[in-house]
Amino acid sequence: MEFINKATQIGIGSINYDISWLLDTLCYCAVNCYALISGYVGVKSKFKLQNIIKLWFQVLFYSVVLNIIIWVTIPNVPINKGLLIQMLMPISFERYWYFSAYFILFAFMPFLNLLLNKLDKSMATKLLITLILVCSFGETFIFRAKTFLSLQSGYSAPWLIILYLIGGYIKLYGWKFWKHDRTVYFSMAILSFAVFLLLGGEQSHGRVLINYPAPTMLFMGIALLNIFSKLSLNSRIIQGVKLFAPIDVWSIFDIYSSLCSGVFI
């Protein structure tokens, strides 16, 4: 996000600003897509408590290692008891918001799966439409007080739960609301970016559609899920994906951002 922050300082109208935010718009749905995949994969998976325990240790490892790197490489970074406690308790202090939200989602997965598998297709479709209308369109265009649904612009467990349900529905019944996923993805991205510029960019209200619960970002995430779920990969590519899948890319970004800005993470 460092290049976005610098481009924002330059201001709207510059080529750096426009290109930076266009790229951000194209990628912004990635978190939505990741949570949708959790539902797509998890709705038919067996609940295993050891999975969240293993993930917790991975996050703890990154939390400790990243802070040690920063303490070693950046001078004058404060070290105190409070920061050490936060480092060792990443969930409690929401050091990594997605993992804290995912931890809550994980606890509800058996019940969410039971709900999705017990509902017939008609009721599941009604639930899907209600979630999209209320929690995506409603959050974006109607409930301007962002505490109303407590979705916190998508940085929350409730939003991940909603995405999990949508992803699970797609796995069970498919997605019949459109046929051309690539067209939807790029048209929603262009619409989001156009509105962003028309409403004055980051400094104004331009991010109304560049927001996790926004319909454009939700539909872009669904389109990506559909695209990748239909891919046919050969065995060599699959082995490569399995090799790099365990790498925590977001932690690499955290290291980069911290080293550039000198901010303790």
PDB file of C-alpha atoms in Angstrom:
ATOM      1  CA  MET A   1       0.000   0.000   0.000  1.00  0.00           C
ATOM      2  CA  GLU A   2       3.007   2.291   0.159  1.00  0.00           C
ATOM      3  CA  PHE A   3       2.744   3.301  -3.507  1.00  0.00           C
ATOM      4  CA  ILE A   4      -0.977   4.067  -3.014  1.00  0.00           C
ATOM      5  CA  ASN A   5      -0.190   6.351  -0.081  1.00  0.00           C
ATOM      6  CA  LYS A   6       2.448   8.221  -2.058  1.00  0.00           C
ATOM      7  CA  ALA A   7       0.187   8.535  -5.098  1.00  0.00           C
ATOM      8  CA  THR A   8      -2.611   9.870  -2.882  1.00  0.00           C
ATOM      9  CA  GLN A   9      -0.266  12.551  -1.558  1.00  0.00           C
ATOM     10  CA  ILE A  10       0.385  13.685  -5.133  1.00  0.00           C
ATOM     11  CA  GLY A  11      -3.352  14.149  -5.624  1.00  0.00           C
ATOM     12  CA  ILE A  12      -6.073  13.305  -8.103  1.00  0.00           C
ATOM     13  CA  GLY A  13      -5.461  14.128 -11.751  1.00  0.00           C
ATOM     14  CA  SER A  14      -1.865  12.942 -11.954  1.00  0.00           C
ATOM     15  CA  ILE A  15      -0.983   9.881 -14.024  1.00  0.00           C
ATOM     16  CA  ASN A  16       0.657   8.214 -11.007  1.00  0.00           C
ATOM     17  CA  TYR A  17      -2.474   8.735  -8.946  1.00  0.00           C
ATOM     18  CA  ASP A  18      -4.802   7.353 -11.613  1.00  0.00           C
ATOM     19  CA  ILE A  19      -2.684   4.309 -12.461  1.00  0.00           C
ATOM     20  CA  SER A  20      -2.088   3.459  -8.801  1.00  0.00           C
ATOM     21  CA  TRP A  21      -5.765   3.549  -7.925  1.00  0.00           C
ATOM     22  CA  LEU A  22      -6.741   1.695 -11.094  1.00  0.00           C
ATOM     23  CA  LEU A  23      -4.390  -1.146 -10.136  1.00  0.00           C
ATOM     24  CA  ASP A  24      -5.713  -1.062  -6.582  1.00  0.00           C
ATOM     25  CA  THR A  25      -9.278  -1.265  -7.891  1.00  0.00           C
ATOM     26  CA  LEU A  26      -8.438  -4.309 -10.013  1.00  0.00           C
ATOM     27  CA  CYS A  27      -6.926  -6.095  -7.014  1.00  0.00           C
ATOM     28  CA  TYR A  28      -9.168  -4.867  -4.213  1.00  0.00           C
ATOM     29  CA  CYS A  29     -11.601  -7.785  -4.456  1.00  0.00           C
ATOM     30  CA  ALA A  30      -8.848 -10.283  -3.585  1.00  0.00           C
ATOM     31  CA  VAL A  31      -9.844 -10.480   0.095  1.00  0.00           C
ATOM     32  CA  ASN A  32     -13.482 -11.063  -0.865  1.00  0.00           C
ATOM     33  CA  CYS A  33     -12.387 -13.792  -3.250  1.00  0.00           C
ATOM     34  CA  TYR A  34     -10.279 -15.458  -0.569  1.00  0.00           C
ATOM     35  CA  ALA A  35     -13.223 -15.591   1.852  1.00  0.00           C
ATOM     36  CA  LEU A  36     -15.534 -16.843  -0.911  1.00  0.00           C
ATOM     37  CA  ILE A  37     -13.065 -19.657  -1.571  1.00  0.00           C
ATOM     38  CA  SER A  38     -13.233 -20.587   2.130  1.00  0.00           C
ATOM     39  CA  GLY A  39     -16.975 -21.178   1.761  1.00  0.00           C
ATOM     40  CA  TYR A  40     -16.607 -22.842  -1.640  1.00  0.00           C
ATOM     41  CA  VAL A  41     -14.111 -25.345  -0.247  1.00  0.00           C
ATOM     42  CA  GLY A  42     -15.370 -25.566   3.325  1.00  0.00           C
ATOM     43  CA  VAL A  43     -19.058 -26.296   2.775  1.00  0.00           C
ATOM     44  CA  LYS A  44     -18.261 -29.922   1.887  1.00  0.00           C
ATOM     45  CA  SER A  45     -15.191 -30.306   4.091  1.00  0.00           C
ATOM     46  CA  LYS A  46     -14.903 -31.991   7.462  1.00  0.00           C
ATOM     47  CA  PHE A  47     -14.409 -29.625  10.386  1.00  0.00           C
ATOM     48  CA  LYS A  48     -10.985 -30.132  11.953  1.00  0.00           C
ATOM     49  CA  LEU A  49     -10.049 -28.149  15.056  1.00  0.00           C
ATOM     50  CA  GLN A  50      -6.348 -28.779  14.467  1.00  0.00           C
ATOM     51  CA  ASN A  51      -6.512 -26.645  11.320  1.00  0.00           C
ATOM     52  CA  ILE A  52      -7.154 -23.409  13.233  1.00  0.00           C
ATOM     53  CA  ILE A  53      -4.559 -24.368  15.873  1.00  0.00           C
ATOM     54  CA  LYS A  54      -1.968 -24.912  13.140  1.00  0.00           C
ATOM     55  CA  LEU A  55      -2.905 -21.601  11.523  1.00  0.00           C
ATOM     56  CA  TRP A  56      -2.659 -19.811  14.884  1.00  0.00           C
ATOM     57  CA  PHE A  57       0.908 -21.038  15.351  1.00  0.00           C
ATOM     58  CA  GLN A  58       1.766 -19.876  11.815  1.00  0.00           C
ATOM     59  CA  VAL A  59       0.431 -16.393  12.540  1.00  0.00           C
ATOM     60  CA  LEU A  60       2.254 -16.299  15.868  1.00  0.00           C
ATOM     61  CA  PHE A  61       5.472 -17.287  14.085  1.00  0.00           C
ATOM     62  CA  TYR A  62       5.090 -14.478  11.534  1.00  0.00           C
ATOM     63  CA  SER A  63       4.172 -12.001  14.255  1.00  0.00           C
ATOM     64  CA  VAL A  64       7.347 -12.760  16.195  1.00  0.00           C
ATOM     65  CA  VAL A  65       9.674 -13.016  13.185  1.00  0.00           C
ATOM     66  CA  LEU A  66       8.429  -9.819  11.527  1.00  0.00           C
ATOM     67  CA  ASN A  67       8.867  -7.803  14.688  1.00  0.00           C
ATOM     68  CA  ILE A  68      12.374  -9.165  15.244  1.00  0.00           C
ATOM     69  CA  ILE A  69      13.278  -8.193  11.663  1.00  0.00           C
ATOM     70  CA  ILE A  70      12.026  -4.662  12.250  1.00  0.00           C
ATOM     71  CA  TRP A  71      13.804  -4.313  15.589  1.00  0.00           C
ATOM     72  CA  VAL A  72      17.057  -5.450  13.977  1.00  0.00           C
ATOM     73  CA  THR A  73      16.853  -3.438  10.746  1.00  0.00           C
ATOM     74  CA  ILE A  74      15.133  -0.199  11.792  1.00  0.00           C
ATOM     75  CA  PRO A  75      16.795   1.988  14.428  1.00  0.00           C
ATOM     76  CA  ASN A  76      14.874   3.616  17.273  1.00  0.00           C
ATOM     77  CA  VAL A  77      11.818   1.365  17.005  1.00  0.00           C
ATOM     78  CA  PRO A  78      10.287   1.248  20.505  1.00  0.00           C
ATOM     79  CA  ILE A  79      10.199  -2.019  22.428  1.00  0.00           C
ATOM     80  CA  ASN A  80       8.045  -2.210  25.523  1.00  0.00           C
ATOM     81  CA  LYS A  81       5.937  -4.644  27.516  1.00  0.00           C
ATOM     82  CA  GLY A  82       2.697  -3.656  25.769  1.00  0.00           C
ATOM     83  CA  LEU A  83       4.110  -4.278  22.300  1.00  0.00           C
ATOM     84  CA  LEU A  84       5.581  -7.612  23.355  1.00  0.00           C
ATOM     85  CA  ILE A  85       2.179  -8.739  24.681  1.00  0.00           C
ATOM     86  CA  GLN A  86       0.505  -7.686  21.419  1.00  0.00           C
ATOM     87  CA  MET A  87       3.148  -9.559  19.437  1.00  0.00           C
ATOM     88  CA  LEU A  88       2.452 -12.777  21.369  1.00  0.00           C
ATOM     89  CA  MET A  89      -1.352 -12.364  21.244  1.00  0.00           C
ATOM     90  CA  PRO A  90      -2.074 -11.445  17.600  1.00  0.00           C
ATOM     91  CA  ILE A  91      -5.751 -12.479  17.746  1.00  0.00           C
ATOM     92  CA  SER A  92      -6.672 -10.567  20.890  1.00  0.00           C
ATOM     93  CA  PHE A  93      -5.150  -7.322  19.645  1.00  0.00           C
ATOM     94  CA  GLU A  94      -6.150  -7.792  15.987  1.00  0.00           C
ATOM     95  CA  ARG A  95      -2.595  -7.427  14.753  1.00  0.00           C
ATOM     96  CA  TYR A  96      -3.677  -9.070  11.501  1.00  0.00           C
ATOM     97  CA  TRP A  97      -7.352  -8.236  11.056  1.00  0.00           C
ATOM     98  CA  TYR A  98      -8.114 -11.020   8.595  1.00  0.00           C
ATOM     99  CA  PHE A  99      -6.852 -13.759  10.852  1.00  0.00           C
ATOM    100  CA  SER A 100      -8.735 -12.356  13.862  1.00  0.00           C
ATOM    101  CA  ALA A 101     -11.943 -12.275  11.800  1.00  0.00           C
ATOM    102  CA  TYR A 102     -11.232 -15.699  10.289  1.00  0.00           C
ATOM    103  CA  PHE A 103     -10.730 -17.151  13.776  1.00  0.00           C
ATOM    104  CA  ILE A 104     -14.339 -16.225  14.603  1.00  0.00           C
ATOM    105  CA  LEU A 105     -15.565 -17.468  11.220  1.00  0.00           C
ATOM    106  CA  PHE A 106     -13.860 -20.809  11.822  1.00  0.00           C
ATOM    107  CA  ALA A 107     -15.819 -21.329  15.046  1.00  0.00           C
ATOM    108  CA  PHE A 108     -19.096 -20.955  13.147  1.00  0.00           C
ATOM    109  CA  MET A 109     -18.167 -23.049  10.092  1.00  0.00           C
ATOM    110  CA  PRO A 110     -19.912 -26.277  11.250  1.00  0.00           C
ATOM    111  CA  PHE A 111     -23.160 -24.361  11.818  1.00  0.00           C
ATOM    112  CA  LEU A 112     -22.883 -22.441   8.547  1.00  0.00           C
ATOM    113  CA  ASN A 113     -22.294 -25.709   6.683  1.00  0.00           C
ATOM    114  CA  LEU A 114     -25.276 -27.292   8.417  1.00  0.00           C
ATOM    115  CA  LEU A 115     -27.437 -24.328   7.404  1.00  0.00           C
ATOM    116  CA  LEU A 116     -26.348 -24.451   3.765  1.00  0.00           C
ATOM    117  CA  ASN A 117     -26.728 -28.212   3.465  1.00  0.00           C
ATOM    118  CA  LYS A 118     -30.129 -28.341   5.183  1.00  0.00           C
ATOM    119  CA  LEU A 119     -31.759 -25.544   3.172  1.00  0.00           C
ATOM    120  CA  ASP A 120     -33.327 -26.518  -0.121  1.00  0.00           C
ATOM    121  CA  LYS A 121     -32.197 -24.650  -3.220  1.00  0.00           C
ATOM    122  CA  SER A 122     -35.140 -22.242  -3.185  1.00  0.00           C
ATOM    123  CA  MET A 123     -34.568 -21.134   0.407  1.00  0.00           C
ATOM    124  CA  ALA A 124     -30.803 -21.020  -0.064  1.00  0.00           C
ATOM    125  CA  THR A 125     -31.260 -18.751  -3.085  1.00  0.00           C
ATOM    126  CA  LYS A 126     -33.539 -16.459  -1.082  1.00  0.00           C
ATOM    127  CA  LEU A 127     -30.912 -16.331   1.664  1.00  0.00           C
ATOM    128  CA  LEU A 128     -28.239 -15.496  -0.913  1.00  0.00           C
ATOM    129  CA  ILE A 129     -30.267 -12.666  -2.448  1.00  0.00           C
ATOM    130  CA  THR A 130     -31.126 -11.277   0.997  1.00  0.00           C
ATOM    131  CA  LEU A 131     -27.477 -11.266   2.056  1.00  0.00           C
ATOM    132  CA  ILE A 132     -26.435  -9.452  -1.120  1.00  0.00           C
ATOM    133  CA  LEU A 133     -29.249  -6.888  -0.996  1.00  0.00           C
ATOM    134  CA  VAL A 134     -28.966  -6.080   2.710  1.00  0.00           C
ATOM    135  CA  CYS A 135     -25.275  -6.533   3.426  1.00  0.00           C
ATOM    136  CA  SER A 136     -23.804  -5.370   0.106  1.00  0.00           C
ATOM    137  CA  PHE A 137     -26.236  -2.937  -1.547  1.00  0.00           C
ATOM    138  CA  GLY A 138     -27.672  -1.857   1.810  1.00  0.00           C
ATOM    139  CA  GLU A 139     -24.289  -1.322   3.433  1.00  0.00           C
ATOM    140  CA  THR A 140     -23.077   0.660   0.422  1.00  0.00           C
ATOM    141  CA  PHE A 141     -26.070   2.811  -0.492  1.00  0.00           C
ATOM    142  CA  ILE A 142     -28.549   2.836   2.413  1.00  0.00           C
ATOM    143  CA  PHE A 143     -26.957   2.350   5.818  1.00  0.00           C
ATOM    144  CA  ARG A 144     -24.597   5.313   5.773  1.00  0.00           C
ATOM    145  CA  ALA A 145     -23.916   4.945   9.507  1.00  0.00           C
ATOM    146  CA  LYS A 146     -21.322   2.205   9.186  1.00  0.00           C
ATOM    147  CA  THR A 147     -21.995   0.864  12.669  1.00  0.00           C
ATOM    148  CA  PHE A 148     -25.509  -0.154  11.578  1.00  0.00           C
ATOM    149  CA  LEU A 149     -24.559  -3.626  10.334  1.00  0.00           C
ATOM    150  CA  SER A 150     -21.188  -3.638  12.115  1.00  0.00           C
ATOM    151  CA  LEU A 151     -19.450  -4.780   8.937  1.00  0.00           C
ATOM    152  CA  GLN A 152     -16.693  -2.194   9.468  1.00  0.00           C
ATOM    153  CA  SER A 153     -16.250  -1.686   5.724  1.00  0.00           C
ATOM    154  CA  GLY A 154     -15.654  -5.417   5.395  1.00  0.00           C
ATOM    155  CA  TYR A 155     -12.831  -5.628   7.937  1.00  0.00           C
ATOM    156  CA  SER A 156     -14.864  -7.869  10.215  1.00  0.00           C
ATOM    157  CA  ALA A 157     -15.955 -11.404  11.023  1.00  0.00           C
ATOM    158  CA  PRO A 158     -19.608 -10.747  10.018  1.00  0.00           C
ATOM    159  CA  TRP A 159     -18.526  -9.877   6.466  1.00  0.00           C
ATOM    160  CA  LEU A 160     -16.356 -12.993   6.222  1.00  0.00           C
ATOM    161  CA  ILE A 161     -19.318 -15.084   7.418  1.00  0.00           C
ATOM    162  CA  ILE A 162     -21.492 -13.559   4.689  1.00  0.00           C
ATOM    163  CA  LEU A 163     -18.858 -14.313   2.047  1.00  0.00           C
ATOM    164  CA  TYR A 164     -18.477 -17.857   3.376  1.00  0.00           C
ATOM    165  CA  LEU A 165     -22.217 -18.437   2.920  1.00  0.00           C
ATOM    166  CA  ILE A 166     -22.119 -17.033  -0.610  1.00  0.00           C
ATOM    167  CA  GLY A 167     -19.099 -19.173  -1.516  1.00  0.00           C
ATOM    168  CA  GLY A 168     -20.783 -22.257  -0.069  1.00  0.00           C
ATOM    169  CA  TYR A 169     -23.921 -21.555  -2.078  1.00  0.00           C
ATOM    170  CA  ILE A 170     -21.884 -21.299  -5.299  1.00  0.00           C
ATOM    171  CA  LYS A 171     -20.277 -24.665  -4.564  1.00  0.00           C
ATOM    172  CA  LEU A 172     -23.643 -26.347  -3.960  1.00  0.00           C
ATOM    173  CA  TYR A 173     -25.736 -24.759  -6.687  1.00  0.00           C
ATOM    174  CA  GLY A 174     -23.424 -22.842  -8.999  1.00  0.00           C
ATOM    175  CA  TRP A 175     -23.841 -19.213 -10.034  1.00  0.00           C
ATOM    176  CA  LYS A 176     -26.585 -18.620 -12.606  1.00  0.00           C
ATOM    177  CA  PHE A 177     -26.924 -14.822 -12.399  1.00  0.00           C
ATOM    178  CA  TRP A 178     -24.526 -14.172 -15.287  1.00  0.00           C
ATOM    179  CA  LYS A 179     -22.544 -16.162 -17.845  1.00  0.00           C
ATOM    180  CA  HIS A 180     -19.493 -14.060 -18.716  1.00  0.00           C
ATOM    181  CA  ASP A 181     -17.288 -13.771 -15.639  1.00  0.00           C
ATOM    182  CA  ARG A 182     -14.451 -11.844 -17.275  1.00  0.00           C
ATOM    183  CA  THR A 183     -16.886  -9.256 -18.629  1.00  0.00           C
ATOM    184  CA  VAL A 184     -18.402  -8.810 -15.179  1.00  0.00           C
ATOM    185  CA  TYR A 185     -14.998  -8.546 -13.522  1.00  0.00           C
ATOM    186  CA  PHE A 186     -13.650  -5.827 -15.816  1.00  0.00           C
ATOM    187  CA  SER A 187     -16.927  -3.907 -16.130  1.00  0.00           C
ATOM    188  CA  MET A 188     -17.289  -3.754 -12.330  1.00  0.00           C
ATOM    189  CA  ALA A 189     -13.669  -2.625 -12.010  1.00  0.00           C
ATOM    190  CA  ILE A 190     -14.142   0.126 -14.608  1.00  0.00           C
ATOM    191  CA  LEU A 191     -17.380   1.268 -12.951  1.00  0.00           C
ATOM    192  CA  SER A 192     -15.714   1.396  -9.512  1.00  0.00           C
ATOM    193  CA  PHE A 193     -12.769   3.369 -10.845  1.00  0.00           C
ATOM    194  CA  ALA A 194     -14.960   5.774 -12.841  1.00  0.00           C
ATOM    195  CA  VAL A 195     -17.091   6.529  -9.772  1.00  0.00           C
ATOM    196  CA  PHE A 196     -13.911   6.932  -7.738  1.00  0.00           C
ATOM    197  CA  LEU A 197     -12.675   9.677 -10.081  1.00  0.00           C
ATOM    198  CA  LEU A 198     -16.083  11.337 -10.535  1.00  0.00           C
ATOM    199  CA  LEU A 199     -16.626  11.654  -6.779  1.00  0.00           C
ATOM    200  CA  GLY A 200     -13.246  13.214  -6.099  1.00  0.00           C
ATOM    201  CA  GLY A 201     -10.982  10.274  -5.334  1.00  0.00           C
ATOM    202  CA  GLU A 202      -9.574   9.220  -1.982  1.00  0.00           C
ATOM    203  CA  GLN A 203      -9.847  12.707  -0.488  1.00  0.00           C
ATOM    204  CA  SER A 204     -13.612  12.843  -1.061  1.00  0.00           C
ATOM    205  CA  HIS A 205     -16.288  10.111  -1.242  1.00  0.00           C
ATOM    206  CA  GLY A 206     -14.768   8.321  -4.211  1.00  0.00           C
ATOM    207  CA  ARG A 207     -14.260   4.995  -2.495  1.00  0.00           C
ATOM    208  CA  VAL A 208     -17.970   4.240  -2.222  1.00  0.00           C
ATOM    209  CA  LEU A 209     -17.496   1.344  -4.672  1.00  0.00           C
ATOM    210  CA  ILE A 210     -13.914   0.522  -3.671  1.00  0.00           C
ATOM    211  CA  ASN A 211     -14.944  -1.084  -0.436  1.00  0.00           C
ATOM    212  CA  TYR A 212     -15.156  -4.763   0.489  1.00  0.00           C
ATOM    213  CA  PRO A 213     -18.968  -4.897   0.912  1.00  0.00           C
ATOM    214  CA  ALA A 214     -19.608  -2.825  -2.239  1.00  0.00           C
ATOM    215  CA  PRO A 215     -21.578  -4.736  -4.894  1.00  0.00           C
ATOM    216  CA  THR A 216     -18.866  -4.156  -7.490  1.00  0.00           C
ATOM    217  CA  MET A 217     -16.157  -5.662  -5.273  1.00  0.00           C
ATOM    218  CA  LEU A 218     -18.421  -8.541  -4.283  1.00  0.00           C
ATOM    219  CA  PHE A 219     -19.286  -9.334  -7.912  1.00  0.00           C
ATOM    220  CA  MET A 220     -15.621  -9.073  -8.939  1.00  0.00           C
ATOM    221  CA  GLY A 221     -14.725 -11.582  -6.231  1.00  0.00           C
ATOM    222  CA  ILE A 222     -17.476 -13.955  -7.343  1.00  0.00           C
ATOM    223  CA  ALA A 223     -16.379 -13.606 -10.970  1.00  0.00           C
ATOM    224  CA  LEU A 224     -12.788 -14.492 -10.048  1.00  0.00           C
ATOM    225  CA  LEU A 225     -13.977 -17.495  -8.040  1.00  0.00           C
ATOM    226  CA  ASN A 226     -15.971 -18.703 -11.035  1.00  0.00           C
ATOM    227  CA  ILE A 227     -13.042 -18.171 -13.407  1.00  0.00           C
ATOM    228  CA  PHE A 228     -10.533 -20.083 -11.313  1.00  0.00           C
ATOM    229  CA  SER A 229     -12.956 -22.848 -10.351  1.00  0.00           C
ATOM    230  CA  LYS A 230     -13.301 -23.684 -14.048  1.00  0.00           C
ATOM    231  CA  LEU A 231      -9.569 -23.772 -14.800  1.00  0.00           C
ATOM    232  CA  SER A 232      -8.073 -27.022 -15.991  1.00  0.00           C
ATOM    233  CA  LEU A 233      -4.441 -27.269 -14.893  1.00  0.00           C
ATOM    234  CA  ASN A 234      -1.850 -29.873 -15.754  1.00  0.00           C
ATOM    235  CA  SER A 235      -0.006 -31.775 -13.048  1.00  0.00           C
ATOM    236  CA  ARG A 236       3.183 -29.659 -13.235  1.00  0.00           C
ATOM    237  CA  ILE A 237       1.295 -26.419 -12.636  1.00  0.00           C
ATOM    238  CA  ILE A 238      -0.629 -28.016  -9.780  1.00  0.00           C
ATOM    239  CA  GLN A 239       2.639 -29.072  -8.139  1.00  0.00           C
ATOM    240  CA  GLY A 240       3.945 -25.530  -8.499  1.00  0.00           C
ATOM    241  CA  VAL A 241       0.829 -24.096  -6.883  1.00  0.00           C
ATOM    242  CA  LYS A 242       1.150 -26.534  -3.994  1.00  0.00           C
ATOM    243  CA  LEU A 243       4.791 -25.525  -3.559  1.00  0.00           C
ATOM    244  CA  PHE A 244       4.083 -21.810  -3.240  1.00  0.00           C
ATOM    245  CA  ALA A 245       0.631 -21.996  -1.598  1.00  0.00           C
ATOM    246  CA  PRO A 246       1.940 -22.119   2.001  1.00  0.00           C
ATOM    247  CA  ILE A 247       3.901 -18.872   1.524  1.00  0.00           C
ATOM    248  CA  ASP A 248       2.222 -16.007   3.358  1.00  0.00           C
ATOM    249  CA  VAL A 249       2.325 -13.266   0.711  1.00  0.00           C
ATOM    250  CA  TRP A 250       0.594 -10.760   2.969  1.00  0.00           C
ATOM    251  CA  SER A 251       3.352 -11.129   5.539  1.00  0.00           C
ATOM    252  CA  ILE A 252       5.904 -10.301   2.846  1.00  0.00           C
ATOM    253  CA  PHE A 253       3.911  -7.148   2.085  1.00  0.00           C
ATOM    254  CA  ASP A 254       3.859  -6.376   5.813  1.00  0.00           C
ATOM    255  CA  ILE A 255       7.646  -6.620   5.954  1.00  0.00           C
ATOM    256  CA  TYR A 256       8.031  -4.394   2.901  1.00  0.00           C
ATOM    257  CA  SER A 257       5.604  -1.754   4.143  1.00  0.00           C
ATOM    258  CA  SER A 258       7.137  -1.705   7.600  1.00  0.00           C
ATOM    259  CA  LEU A 259      10.682  -1.386   6.313  1.00  0.00           C
ATOM    260  CA  CYS A 260       9.656   1.464   4.004  1.00  0.00           C
ATOM    261  CA  SER A 261       7.611   3.419   6.519  1.00  0.00           C
ATOM    262  CA  GLY A 262       9.428   2.541   9.725  1.00  0.00           C
ATOM    263  CA  VAL A 263       6.110   1.836  11.440  1.00  0.00           C
ATOM    264  CA  PHE A 264       6.033  -0.932  14.014  1.00  0.00           C
ATOM    265  CA  ILE A 265       3.635  -3.732  13.024  1.00  0.00           C
TER     266      ILE A 265
END
